[in-house]
């Protein structure tokens, strides 16, 4: 329905999982896609498979984010879409959580989003056009889960960041929105274990976990020219997971 033909999109954390799903959706809509990831081998392989370009980035480094965007500009001359998707979600209860675990979560998920948005915003402002889509989560902003206090804080934090950012660039033709996945089957989710996957699937009204393409299509819509009047908003993609008021409501 919508076309991204001739547009340049950068997706972070796109070597695998949801980022890969977003990259595939953007490619399907006609965009030239840059897969930006810390995992060079997998990133290159994914880019090769999909017909995208690979750029290395560690989103916890301000310099690395700026350098990566500079390389994209050198190569393509513009950057129309940024999907800031990188995120980690190791579990730790508050009693056991170390300062290093807390800091790592914030560095990758929250500071990484800030660094990437900051780097992409400058060229987007110059073009007076841009679409930024952050991969946040239902966890933290709407729901909670034992062991994910730090993760939830980082994901809710992304949305707080997004709302002020949306105002800062509203007059420059740049929108910034967030997709909020529920539970999507990726390596990161598989690492939570079989029991987690089973109980999560059972708590989704649609009775199954999401697929990366489910998030990809939602992000792709927010990345289109036609989504121009939507900014500072969240789009929940969770198979109805946050809806039931009781266990009986799921039956
Ligand atoms: P994943 O672990 O399967 O993939 C994450 C990708 O990010 C990997 O390719 C990894 O190499 C890359 N990465 C990790 N650290 C990086 C860094 N410092 N710099 C650059 N790249 C880095 O994860 P996923 O399940 O696909 O999750 C992607 C995003 O979606 C995350 O932000 C996550 O919080 C969010 N999310 C996922 C789910 C889910 O159910 N899978 C649910 C809600 C939100």
Short mmCIF file of C-alpha atoms in Angstrom, two decimals, residues 10 44 69 72 82 98 100 147 182 202 246 248:
data_model
loop_
_atom_site.label_atom_id
_atom_site.label_comp_id
_atom_site.label_asym_id
_atom_site.label_seq_id
_atom_site.Cartn_x
_atom_site.Cartn_y
_atom_site.Cartn_z
CA UNK A 10 19.00 2.42 9.06
CA UNK A 44 27.00 -9.25 7.15
CA UNK A 69 25.61 7.69 10.38
CA UNK A 72 25.69 6.04 5.62
CA UNK A 82 16.00 5.39 11.61
CA UNK A 98 24.47 -5.31 40.54
CA UNK A 100 27.01 -3.03 36.53
CA UNK A 147 13.46 -9.74 37.07
CA UNK A 182 4.59 -8.02 23.40
CA UNK A 202 -0.58 -19.12 26.98
CA UNK A 246 -8.50 -11.65 34.57
CA UNK A 248 -11.03 -16.05 33.10
#
